[in-house]
Amino acid sequence: MIRNVAIFCASSDGADPLYRQSAIALGRALAEKNIGVIYGGANVGLMKAVAESCLACQGRVVGVIPEALVDLEIAHRGLTELHITTTMHTRKAKMAELADAFLILPGGFGTLEEMFEVLTWQYLRLHQKPTVLININGFYDKLLEFLDHCVTKGVLKPHARELLQVADTIEEVFSRIALL
């Protein structure tokens, strides 16, 4: 049963307004389904959009943020809970501990690093939680092509590639996480 999902996404809004609209729709849909949000605890970008839309619909939002980012004054202070960690490593471990699934919206280095880490943990059987990449407006098309290329070149096993599920819409996310 999915009670909480960790969301990895950008600390900026991105160039396409659809990214922010999708982040807002995701936060709202999670609140409506009584699924809590676990996220990086920031008050900026797509991260803020997901958190605030969930909170606006009386949803639960737990932020997990390292001290260094709190010191930069980007911590969201209006959350259901805010956990402050000592490092980025402990942040990711805490988010993974609290989450029943992982959802990935558009993002950059940090988002990709978080996604690949939870996929690696899943591949190593450290968890069996679904990981769903939300491919808004084809944002991740080139990454998905690259992962398929890795399979073709024999450096990524096909069953490992299948661990990363893909949803093209917010509605499709819920069918993906309900499968497991």
Short mmCIF file of C-alpha atoms in Angstrom, two decimals, residues 94-166:
data_model
loop_
_atom_site.label_atom_id
_atom_site.label_comp_id
_atom_site.label_asym_id
_atom_site.label_seq_id
_atom_site.Cartn_x
_atom_site.Cartn_y
_atom_site.Cartn_z
CA LYS A 94 15.70 9.54 5.33
CA MET A 95 13.55 10.21 2.26
CA ALA A 96 13.94 6.61 1.12
CA GLU A 97 13.05 5.34 4.59
CA LEU A 98 9.84 7.40 4.71
CA ALA A 99 8.67 6.69 1.14
CA ASP A 100 6.73 3.78 -0.34
CA ALA A 101 7.46 4.87 -3.93
CA PHE A 102 9.58 7.40 -5.82
CA LEU A 103 8.26 9.88 -8.39
CA ILE A 104 10.51 11.95 -10.61
CA LEU A 105 9.41 15.21 -12.22
CA PRO A 106 11.70 17.31 -14.47
CA GLY A 107 14.99 18.21 -12.83
CA GLY A 108 18.73 18.48 -13.22
CA PHE A 109 21.80 16.93 -11.58
CA GLY A 110 20.30 16.49 -8.12
CA THR A 111 17.08 14.97 -9.43
CA LEU A 112 18.94 12.55 -11.68
CA GLU A 113 21.38 11.60 -8.93
CA GLU A 114 18.50 10.84 -6.54
CA MET A 115 16.65 8.82 -9.17
CA PHE A 116 19.68 6.74 -10.13
CA GLU A 117 20.54 6.09 -6.50
CA VAL A 118 17.10 4.68 -5.66
CA LEU A 119 17.17 2.64 -8.89
CA THR A 120 20.56 1.25 -7.92
CA TRP A 121 19.25 0.39 -4.45
CA GLN A 122 16.28 -1.35 -6.07
CA TYR A 123 18.54 -3.26 -8.46
CA LEU A 124 20.61 -4.40 -5.47
CA ARG A 125 17.36 -5.45 -3.74
CA LEU A 126 17.81 -2.97 -0.91
CA HIS A 127 14.17 -2.00 -1.51
CA GLN A 128 11.30 -3.03 -3.78
CA LYS A 129 9.56 0.33 -4.05
CA PRO A 130 8.34 1.52 -7.45
CA THR A 131 10.24 4.29 -9.20
CA VAL A 132 8.24 6.26 -11.75
CA LEU A 133 9.72 8.86 -14.04
CA ILE A 134 7.08 11.42 -15.05
CA ASN A 135 7.99 12.33 -18.61
CA ILE A 136 6.16 15.67 -18.88
CA ASN A 137 6.00 16.86 -22.48
CA GLY A 138 8.85 14.49 -23.44
CA PHE A 139 11.30 16.06 -20.98
CA TYR A 140 13.09 12.75 -20.40
CA ASP A 141 12.88 11.31 -23.94
CA LYS A 142 16.63 11.60 -24.58
CA LEU A 143 17.46 10.03 -21.21
CA LEU A 144 15.15 7.11 -21.94
CA GLU A 145 16.78 6.69 -25.36
CA PHE A 146 20.18 6.66 -23.66
CA LEU A 147 19.10 3.99 -21.17
CA ASP A 148 17.81 1.86 -24.06
CA HIS A 149 21.17 2.46 -25.77
CA CYS A 150 22.90 1.19 -22.61
CA VAL A 151 20.85 -2.01 -22.84
CA THR A 152 21.71 -2.40 -26.54
CA LYS A 153 25.41 -1.94 -25.77
CA GLY A 154 25.25 -4.54 -23.00
CA VAL A 155 26.16 -2.33 -20.05
CA LEU A 156 22.67 -2.26 -18.55
CA LYS A 157 20.67 -5.42 -18.14
CA PRO A 158 17.14 -5.37 -19.60
CA HIS A 159 15.57 -6.30 -16.25
CA ALA A 160 17.44 -3.42 -14.61
CA ARG A 161 16.16 -1.01 -17.27
CA GLU A 162 12.61 -2.19 -16.55
CA LEU A 163 12.88 -1.02 -12.94
CA LEU A 164 12.36 2.55 -14.14
CA GLN A 165 8.70 2.89 -14.97
CA VAL A 166 7.54 5.79 -17.13
#
